[in-house]
Amino acid sequence: GYIQYTRRAKATLLHEHISNQIEETFRNVADAQTGTWNGIFGLKINDALFIRFKKLKRDFSISGIKTKQFKRYQRQLSIEGFPDEPTFLSAGYIPNKTWTGMLGIYIICRIGEELQWVEELIGGTSMVQNSLFEIEPESTETRVKVKSPKESDTKTGTDG
């Protein structure tokens, strides 16, 4: 049957899907490593670049709780349990209003609250694995039929 997922559930499922895709894609790539560092799943490249995967807001700010670690990540500061001072980037998606598709997938660089740059990886797309987030289609049946006017329909009781 039809299951209506909350936005949080959809975001969690999508994050798991992305994590699995990233691990599979970079499994045999030299100098690329996927995993969880200090509670954050990401992709590390040559100990010089670390990319985390998050939901983004339309202004390209990162969705989530602003923890001390989050703030250090945003400010490009070293974080215990991470590679030595890599450039911290975030890759993420911006869902449409109904969560039935994405406005795009992007990679961004921030220093503190300031957005340094944005690169669009994939433009607007339907949701990854549509079967995961299908919404119940609205009925396309017309409830009222419009009759085409007939000559006899245009006369009223006073038409004589």
Coordinates of N, CA, C and O in Angstrom, one line a residue:
G1 N 0.8 -1.2 0.0 CA 0.0 0.0 0.0 C 0.8 1.2 0.0 O 2.1 1.2 0.0
Y2 N 0.2 2.4 0.0 CA 0.8 3.7 0.0 C 1.3 4.0 1.4 O 0.6 3.9 2.4
I3 N 2.6 4.5 1.5 CA 3.1 4.9 2.7 C 3.6 6.4 2.5 O 4.3 6.7 1.6
Q4 N 3.1 7.3 3.4 CA 3.5 8.7 3.3 C 4.6 8.9 4.3 O 4.5 8.8 5.5
Y5 N 5.8 9.1 3.7 CA 7.0 9.4 4.5 C 7.1 10.8 4.9 O 6.7 11.7 4.2
T6 N 7.6 11.1 6.1 CA 7.9 12.5 6.6 C 9.1 13.0 5.8 O 9.9 12.2 5.2
R7 N 9.3 14.3 5.8 CA 10.4 14.9 5.1 C 11.7 14.3 5.8 O 12.7 14.1 5.1
R8 N 11.7 14.2 7.1 CA 12.9 13.7 7.8 C 13.2 12.3 7.3 O 14.4 11.9 7.1
A9 N 12.2 11.4 7.2 CA 12.4 10.1 6.8 C 12.9 10.0 5.3 O 13.9 9.3 5.0
K10 N 12.4 10.9 4.5 CA 12.9 11.0 3.1 C 14.3 11.4 3.1 O 15.1 10.8 2.3
A11 N 14.7 12.4 3.9 CA 16.0 12.9 3.9 C 17.0 11.8 4.4 O 18.1 11.6 3.9
T12 N 16.6 11.0 5.4 CA 17.4 9.9 5.9 C 17.6 8.8 4.9 O 18.7 8.4 4.7
L13 N 16.5 8.5 4.2 CA 16.6 7.4 3.2 C 17.5 7.9 2.0 O 18.3 7.2 1.5
L14 N 17.3 9.2 1.7 CA 18.1 9.7 0.6 C 19.6 9.8 1.0 O 20.5 9.4 0.2
H15 N 19.9 10.1 2.2 CA 21.3 10.2 2.7 C 21.9 8.8 2.6 O 23.0 8.6 2.2
E16 N 21.1 7.8 3.1 CA 21.6 6.4 3.0 C 21.9 6.0 1.6 O 22.9 5.3 1.3
H17 N 21.0 6.3 0.7 CA 21.2 6.0 -0.8 C 22.4 6.7 -1.3 O 23.2 6.0 -2.0
I18 N 22.6 8.0 -1.0 CA 23.8 8.7 -1.5 C 25.0 8.1 -0.9 O 26.0 7.9 -1.6
S19 N 25.0 7.8 0.4 CA 26.2 7.2 1.0 C 26.6 5.9 0.3 O 27.8 5.6 0.0
N20 N 25.6 5.0 0.1 CA 25.9 3.8 -0.6 C 26.4 4.0 -2.0 O 27.4 3.3 -2.4
Q21 N 25.9 4.9 -2.7 CA 26.3 5.2 -4.1 C 27.8 5.7 -4.1 O 28.6 5.4 -4.9
I22 N 28.1 6.6 -3.1 CA 29.4 7.2 -3.0 C 30.4 6.1 -2.7 O 31.5 6.0 -3.3
E23 N 30.1 5.2 -1.7 CA 31.0 4.1 -1.4 C 31.2 3.2 -2.6 O 32.3 2.8 -2.9
E24 N 30.2 2.9 -3.3 CA 30.3 2.0 -4.5 C 31.1 2.7 -5.6 O 32.0 2.0 -6.2
T25 N 30.8 3.9 -5.9 CA 31.5 4.6 -6.9 C 33.0 4.8 -6.7 O 33.8 4.7 -7.6
F26 N 33.4 5.1 -5.4 CA 34.8 5.3 -5.1 C 35.5 4.2 -4.5 O 36.7 4.4 -4.1
R27 N 34.9 3.0 -4.5 CA 35.5 1.8 -3.8 C 36.9 1.5 -4.3 O 37.8 1.3 -3.6
N28 N 37.1 1.6 -5.6 CA 38.4 1.2 -6.2 C 39.2 2.4 -6.8 O 40.1 2.2 -7.6
V29 N 38.9 3.6 -6.3 CA 39.6 4.8 -6.8 C 40.8 5.1 -5.9 O 40.6 5.3 -4.7
A30 N 42.0 5.1 -6.5 CA 43.2 5.4 -5.7 C 43.1 6.8 -5.1 O 42.5 7.7 -5.7
D31 N 43.6 6.9 -3.9 CA 43.6 8.2 -3.2 C 42.3 8.7 -2.8 O 42.1 9.8 -2.3
A32 N 41.2 7.9 -2.9 CA 39.9 8.3 -2.5 C 39.4 7.3 -1.4 O 39.6 6.1 -1.6
Q33 N 38.9 7.8 -0.4 CA 38.4 6.9 0.7 C 37.1 7.4 1.2 O 36.9 8.6 1.4
T34 N 36.2 6.5 1.4 CA 34.9 6.8 2.0 C 34.8 6.3 3.4 O 35.5 5.3 3.7
G35 N 34.0 6.9 4.2 CA 33.8 6.4 5.6 C 33.2 7.4 6.5 O 32.8 8.5 6.0
T36 N 33.3 7.1 7.8 CA 32.7 8.1 8.7 C 33.9 8.5 9.6 O 34.6 7.7 10.2
W37 N 34.1 9.8 9.7 CA 35.1 10.4 10.5 C 34.4 11.3 11.5 O 33.6 12.2 11.2
N38 N 34.6 10.9 12.8 CA 34.1 11.7 13.9 C 32.6 11.9 13.7 O 32.0 13.0 14.0
G39 N 31.9 10.8 13.3 CA 30.4 10.9 13.1 C 29.9 11.5 11.8 O 28.7 11.6 11.6
I40 N 30.8 11.9 10.9 CA 30.4 12.4 9.7 C 30.8 11.5 8.5 O 32.0 11.3 8.3
F41 N 29.8 11.1 7.7 CA 30.1 10.3 6.5 C 30.6 11.3 5.5 O 30.1 12.4 5.3
G42 N 31.7 10.8 4.8 CA 32.2 11.7 3.7 C 33.1 11.0 2.8 O 33.4 9.8 2.9
L43 N 33.6 11.7 1.8 CA 34.6 11.3 0.8 C 35.9 12.1 1.0 O 35.8 13.3 1.0
K44 N 37.0 11.4 1.3 CA 38.3 12.0 1.5 C 39.1 11.7 0.3 O 39.2 10.6 -0.2
I45 N 39.7 12.8 -0.3 CA 40.6 12.6 -1.4 C 42.0 13.2 -1.1 O 42.1 14.3 -0.8
N46 N 43.0 12.3 -1.2 CA 44.4 12.6 -1.0 C 44.6 13.3 0.3 O 45.6 14.1 0.4
D47 N 43.9 13.1 1.4 CA 44.0 13.8 2.6 C 44.0 15.4 2.5 O 44.3 16.1 3.4
A48 N 43.6 15.8 1.3 CA 43.6 17.3 1.0 C 42.1 17.8 0.9 O 41.9 19.0 1.0
L49 N 41.2 16.9 0.6 CA 39.8 17.4 0.4 C 38.9 16.4 1.1 O 39.0 15.2 1.0
F50 N 37.9 17.0 1.8 CA 36.9 16.2 2.5 C 35.5 16.7 2.1 O 35.3 17.9 2.2
I51 N 34.6 15.8 1.6 CA 33.3 16.2 1.1 C 32.3 15.5 2.0 O 32.3 14.2 2.0
R52 N 31.4 16.2 2.6 CA 30.3 15.6 3.4 C 29.1 15.8 2.5 O 29.0 16.7 1.6
F53 N 28.0 15.0 2.8 CA 26.8 15.0 2.0 C 25.6 15.4 2.9 O 25.3 14.7 3.9
K54 N 24.9 16.5 2.5 CA 23.9 17.0 3.3 C 22.7 17.6 2.4 O 22.9 17.8 1.3
K55 N 21.6 17.8 3.1 CA 20.5 18.5 2.4 C 20.9 20.0 2.5 O 21.3 20.5 3.5
L56 N 20.6 20.7 1.3 CA 20.9 22.1 1.3 C 19.6 22.9 1.2 O 18.6 22.4 0.8
K57 N 19.7 24.1 1.7 CA 18.5 25.0 1.6 C 18.7 25.8 0.3 O 19.8 25.7 -0.4
R58 N 17.7 26.5 -0.2 CA 17.7 27.2 -1.5 C 18.8 28.2 -1.5 O 19.2 28.6 -2.6
D59 N 19.2 28.8 -0.4 CA 20.3 29.7 -0.4 C 21.7 29.1 -0.3 O 22.7 29.7 0.0
F60 N 21.7 27.8 -0.4 CA 22.9 26.9 -0.3 C 23.5 26.9 1.1 O 24.7 26.5 1.2
S61 N 22.7 27.2 2.1 CA 23.2 27.0 3.4 C 22.9 25.5 3.7 O 22.1 24.9 3.1
I62 N 23.6 25.0 4.7 CA 23.5 23.5 5.0 C 22.4 23.3 6.1 O 22.4 24.0 7.1
S63 N 21.6 22.4 5.8 CA 20.5 22.1 6.7 C 21.1 21.2 7.9 O 21.9 20.3 7.6
G64 N 20.7 21.5 9.1 CA 21.1 20.7 10.2 C 21.4 21.6 11.4 O 21.3 22.8 11.4
I65 N 21.7 20.9 12.5 CA 22.0 21.5 13.8 C 23.4 22.1 13.8 O 24.3 21.5 13.3
K66 N 23.5 23.3 14.2 CA 24.8 24.1 14.2 C 25.6 23.7 15.4 O 25.8 24.5 16.4
T67 N 26.2 22.5 15.4 CA 27.0 22.0 16.5 C 28.4 22.7 16.4 O 28.7 23.4 15.4
K68 N 29.2 22.5 17.5 CA 30.6 23.1 17.5 C 31.4 22.5 16.3 O 32.1 23.2 15.6
Q69 N 31.2 21.2 16.1 CA 31.9 20.5 15.0 C 31.4 21.1 13.6 O 32.2 21.3 12.7
F70 N 30.1 21.3 13.5 CA 29.5 21.9 12.3 C 30.2 23.3 12.0 O 30.6 23.6 10.9
K71 N 30.3 24.1 13.0 CA 30.9 25.4 12.9 C 32.3 25.4 12.5 O 32.8 26.1 11.7
R72 N 33.1 24.4 13.1 CA 34.5 24.2 12.7 C 34.6 23.8 11.3 O 35.5 24.3 10.6
Y73 N 33.7 22.9 10.9 CA 33.7 22.5 9.5 C 33.5 23.7 8.6 O 34.2 23.9 7.6
Q74 N 32.5 24.4 8.9 CA 32.1 25.6 8.0 C 33.2 26.6 8.0 O 33.4 27.3 7.0
R75 N 34.0 26.8 9.1 CA 35.1 27.8 9.2 C 36.4 27.2 8.6 O 37.4 27.9 8.7
Q76 N 36.4 26.0 8.1 CA 37.6 25.3 7.6 C 38.7 25.2 8.6 O 39.9 25.3 8.3
L77 N 38.3 24.8 9.9 CA 39.3 24.6 10.9 C 39.5 23.1 11.1 O 38.7 22.3 10.8
S78 N 40.6 22.8 11.7 CA 40.9 21.3 11.9 C 39.9 20.8 13.0 O 39.5 21.5 13.9
I79 N 39.6 19.5 12.7 CA 38.6 18.8 13.6 C 39.2 17.5 14.0 O 39.7 16.7 13.2
E80 N 39.2 17.2 15.3 CA 39.7 16.0 15.8 C 39.0 14.8 15.1 O 37.8 14.7 14.9
G81 N 39.9 13.8 14.7 CA 39.3 12.6 14.0 C 39.2 12.8 12.5 O 38.9 11.8 11.8
F82 N 39.6 13.9 12.0 CA 39.5 14.2 10.5 C 41.0 14.2 10.0 O 41.9 14.4 10.8
P83 N 41.1 14.0 8.7 CA 42.4 14.2 8.1 C 43.0 15.6 8.5 O 42.3 16.5 8.8
D84 N 44.3 15.7 8.5 CA 44.9 17.0 8.8 C 44.6 18.1 7.9 O 45.0 18.1 6.7
E85 N 43.8 19.0 8.3 CA 43.4 20.3 7.7 C 43.1 20.1 6.2 O 43.7 20.8 5.4
P86 N 42.2 19.3 5.8 CA 41.8 19.3 4.4 C 40.9 20.5 4.1 O 40.4 21.2 5.0
T87 N 40.6 20.7 2.8 CA 39.6 21.7 2.5 C 38.2 21.0 2.7 O 38.1 19.9 2.2
F88 N 37.4 21.6 3.4 CA 36.1 21.0 3.7 C 35.0 21.5 2.7 O 34.8 22.7 2.6
L89 N 34.4 20.6 2.0 CA 33.3 20.9 1.0 C 32.1 20.2 1.4 O 32.1 19.2 2.2
S90 N 31.0 20.6 0.9 CA 29.7 19.9 1.2 C 29.0 19.7 -0.2 O 29.0 20.6 -1.0
A91 N 28.6 18.5 -0.4 CA 27.8 18.2 -1.5 C 26.3 17.9 -1.0 O 26.2 17.4 0.0
G92 N 25.4 18.4 -1.8 CA 24.0 18.2 -1.3 C 23.0 18.4 -2.4 O 23.3 18.8 -3.5
Y93 N 21.8 18.2 -2.0 CA 20.6 18.3 -2.9 C 19.7 19.3 -2.3 O 19.6 19.5 -1.1
I94 N 18.9 19.9 -3.2 CA 17.8 20.8 -2.8 C 16.5 20.2 -3.3 O 16.3 20.1 -4.5
P95 N 15.7 19.7 -2.4 CA 14.4 19.1 -2.8 C 13.4 20.1 -3.2 O 13.5 21.3 -2.8
N96 N 12.5 19.7 -4.1 CA 11.4 20.6 -4.5 C 10.4 20.7 -3.3 O 10.6 19.9 -2.3
K97 N 9.4 21.5 -3.4 CA 8.5 21.7 -2.3 C 7.8 20.4 -1.8 O 7.5 20.2 -0.6
T98 N 7.5 19.6 -2.8 CA 6.7 18.4 -2.4 C 7.6 17.2 -2.2 O 7.1 16.1 -1.9
W99 N 8.9 17.3 -2.3 CA 9.9 16.2 -2.1 C 9.7 15.1 -3.1 O 9.9 14.0 -2.8
T100 N 9.2 15.5 -4.3 CA 9.0 14.5 -5.3 C 10.1 14.6 -6.4 O 10.1 13.8 -7.3
G101 N 11.0 15.5 -6.2 CA 12.1 15.7 -7.1 C 13.1 16.7 -6.5 O 12.9 17.2 -5.4
M102 N 14.2 16.9 -7.2 CA 15.2 17.8 -6.7 C 15.4 18.9 -7.6 O 15.3 18.8 -8.8
L103 N 15.6 20.1 -7.1 CA 15.9 21.3 -7.9 C 17.3 21.1 -8.5 O 17.6 21.7 -9.5
G104 N 18.2 20.4 -7.8 CA 19.5 20.1 -8.3 C 20.4 19.5 -7.2 O 20.0 19.4 -6.0
I105 N 21.6 19.1 -7.6 CA 22.6 18.5 -6.7 C 23.8 19.4 -6.9 O 24.2 19.6 -8.1
Y106 N 24.4 19.8 -5.8 CA 25.5 20.8 -5.9 C 26.6 20.4 -5.0 O 26.5 19.7 -4.0
I107 N 27.8 21.0 -5.3 CA 28.9 20.9 -4.3 C 29.3 22.4 -4.0 O 29.2 23.3 -4.9
I108 N 29.5 22.7 -2.7 CA 29.7 24.0 -2.3 C 30.9 24.1 -1.4 O 31.3 23.2 -0.8
C109 N 31.4 25.4 -1.3 CA 32.5 25.7 -0.4 C 32.1 26.9 0.4 O 31.7 27.9 -0.2
R110 N 32.1 26.8 1.7 CA 31.8 27.9 2.6 C 33.0 28.2 3.5 O 33.7 27.2 3.9
I111 N 33.1 29.4 3.9 CA 34.1 29.7 4.9 C 33.2 30.6 5.9 O 32.8 31.7 5.6
G112 N 32.9 29.9 7.0 CA 32.0 30.5 8.0 C 30.6 30.6 7.3 O 30.1 29.7 6.7
E113 N 30.0 31.7 7.5 CA 28.7 31.9 6.9 C 28.7 32.3 5.4 O 27.7 32.4 4.7
E114 N 29.9 32.6 4.9 CA 30.1 33.1 3.5 C 30.2 32.0 2.5 O 31.1 31.2 2.7
L115 N 29.4 32.0 1.5 CA 29.5 31.0 0.5 C 30.6 31.5 -0.5 O 30.5 32.6 -1.0
Q116 N 31.6 30.6 -0.7 CA 32.7 30.9 -1.6 C 32.4 30.6 -3.0 O 32.7 31.4 -3.9
W117 N 31.8 29.4 -3.3 CA 31.4 29.0 -4.6 C 30.4 27.9 -4.6 O 30.3 27.2 -3.6
V118 N 29.7 27.7 -5.7 CA 28.8 26.6 -5.9 C 29.0 26.0 -7.3 O 29.2 26.8 -8.2
E119 N 29.0 24.7 -7.3 CA 29.1 24.0 -8.6 C 27.9 23.1 -8.7 O 27.7 22.3 -7.9
E120 N 27.1 23.3 -9.8 CA 25.9 22.4 -10.0 C 26.4 21.1 -10.6 O 27.1 21.1 -11.6
L121 N 26.2 20.0 -10.0 CA 26.6 18.7 -10.5 C 25.5 18.1 -11.4 O 25.8 17.5 -12.4
I122 N 24.2 18.2 -10.9 CA 23.1 17.7 -11.7 C 22.0 18.7 -11.6 O 21.6 19.1 -10.5
G123 N 21.4 19.1 -12.7 CA 20.3 20.0 -12.7 C 19.0 19.3 -12.2 O 19.0 18.2 -11.8
G124 N 17.9 20.1 -12.2 CA 16.6 19.5 -11.7 C 16.4 18.1 -12.2 O 16.6 17.8 -13.4
T125 N 16.0 17.3 -11.3 CA 15.8 15.9 -11.6 C 14.7 15.3 -10.8 O 14.4 15.8 -9.7
S126 N 14.1 14.2 -11.2 CA 13.1 13.5 -10.4 C 13.9 12.8 -9.3 O 15.1 12.6 -9.4
M127 N 13.2 12.5 -8.2 CA 13.9 11.9 -7.1 C 14.6 10.6 -7.4 O 14.1 9.8 -8.2
V128 N 15.8 10.4 -6.8 CA 16.5 9.2 -7.0 C 15.7 8.0 -6.5 O 15.0 8.1 -5.5
Q129 N 15.7 7.0 -7.3 CA 14.8 5.8 -7.0 C 13.4 6.2 -6.7 O 12.9 6.2 -5.6
N130 N 12.7 6.6 -7.8 CA 11.3 7.1 -7.6 C 10.5 6.2 -6.8 O 9.6 6.7 -6.0
S131 N 10.7 4.9 -6.8 CA 9.8 4.0 -6.0 C 9.9 4.3 -4.5 O 9.0 4.0 -3.8
L132 N 11.0 4.8 -4.1 CA 11.2 5.1 -2.7 C 10.3 6.3 -2.2 O 9.8 6.3 -1.1
F133 N 10.1 7.3 -3.1 CA 9.4 8.4 -2.7 C 8.1 8.7 -3.5 O 7.7 9.9 -3.6
E134 N 7.6 7.7 -4.1 CA 6.4 8.0 -5.0 C 5.3 8.6 -4.1 O 5.1 8.2 -3.0
I135 N 4.6 9.5 -4.7 CA 3.4 10.0 -4.0 C 2.2 9.5 -4.7 O 2.3 9.2 -5.9
E136 N 1.2 9.4 -4.0 CA -0.1 8.9 -4.6 C -0.5 9.8 -5.6 O -0.7 11.0 -5.4
P137 N -0.6 9.3 -6.9 CA -1.0 10.2 -7.9 C -2.4 10.8 -7.7 O -3.3 10.1 -7.2
E138 N -2.6 12.0 -8.1 CA -3.9 12.6 -8.0 C -4.8 12.1 -9.1 O -4.3 11.8 -10.2
S139 N -6.0 11.9 -8.7 CA -7.0 11.4 -9.7 C -7.1 12.3 -10.9 O -7.2 13.5 -10.7
T140 N -7.1 11.8 -12.1 CA -7.2 12.6 -13.3 C -8.6 12.5 -13.8 O -8.9 13.1 -14.9
E141 N -9.5 11.8 -13.1 CA -10.8 11.6 -13.6 C -11.6 12.9 -13.4 O -11.4 13.6 -12.4
T142 N -12.4 13.3 -14.4 CA -13.2 14.5 -14.3 C -14.5 14.2 -13.6 O -15.1 13.2 -14.0
R143 N -14.8 14.9 -12.6 CA -16.0 14.6 -11.8 C -17.2 15.2 -12.5 O -18.3 14.8 -12.3
V144 N -17.1 16.3 -13.2 CA -18.2 17.0 -13.8 C -17.9 17.1 -15.3 O -16.8 17.4 -15.7
K145 N -18.9 16.7 -16.1 CA -18.7 16.8 -17.5 C -19.5 18.1 -18.0 O -20.6 18.3 -17.6
V146 N -18.8 18.8 -18.9 CA -19.4 20.0 -19.5 C -20.1 19.5 -20.7 O -19.5 18.9 -21.6
K147 N -21.4 19.8 -20.8 CA -22.2 19.5 -22.0 C -22.0 20.5 -23.0 O -21.9 21.7 -22.7
S148 N -21.9 20.1 -24.3 CA -21.9 21.1 -25.3 C -23.3 21.6 -25.5 O -24.3 20.8 -25.4
P149 N -23.5 22.9 -25.7 CA -24.9 23.4 -25.8 C -25.6 22.9 -27.0 O -25.0 22.8 -28.1
K150 N -26.8 22.5 -26.8 CA -27.7 22.0 -27.9 C -28.7 23.1 -28.1 O -29.0 23.9 -27.2
E151 N -29.4 23.1 -29.2 CA -30.4 24.1 -29.5 C -31.5 24.1 -28.5 O -31.9 25.1 -28.0
S152 N -31.9 22.9 -28.1 CA -33.0 22.8 -27.2 C -32.6 23.2 -25.8 O -33.4 23.7 -25.0
D153 N -31.3 23.2 -25.5 CA -30.8 23.6 -24.2 C -30.8 25.2 -24.0 O -30.8 25.7 -22.9
T154 N -30.8 25.9 -25.1 CA -30.7 27.3 -25.0 C -32.0 28.0 -24.8 O -32.1 29.2 -24.5
K155 N -33.1 27.3 -25.0 CA -34.4 27.9 -24.8 C -34.8 27.8 -23.3 O -34.5 26.8 -22.7
T156 N -35.5 28.8 -22.9 CA -36.0 28.8 -21.5 C -37.5 28.8 -21.6 O -38.1 28.9 -22.6
G157 N -38.2 28.7 -20.5 CA -39.6 28.6 -20.4 C -40.3 29.9 -21.0 O -41.5 29.9 -21.3
T158 N -39.6 31.0 -21.0 CA -40.1 32.2 -21.5 C -39.8 32.5 -23.0 O -40.2 33.5 -23.5
D159 N -39.1 31.5 -23.6 CA -38.7 31.7 -25.0 C -39.9 31.6 -26.0 O -39.8 32.0 -27.1
G160 N -41.0 31.0 -25.6 CA -42.2 31.0 -26.3 C -42.3 30.0 -27.4 O -42.3 29.6 -28.4

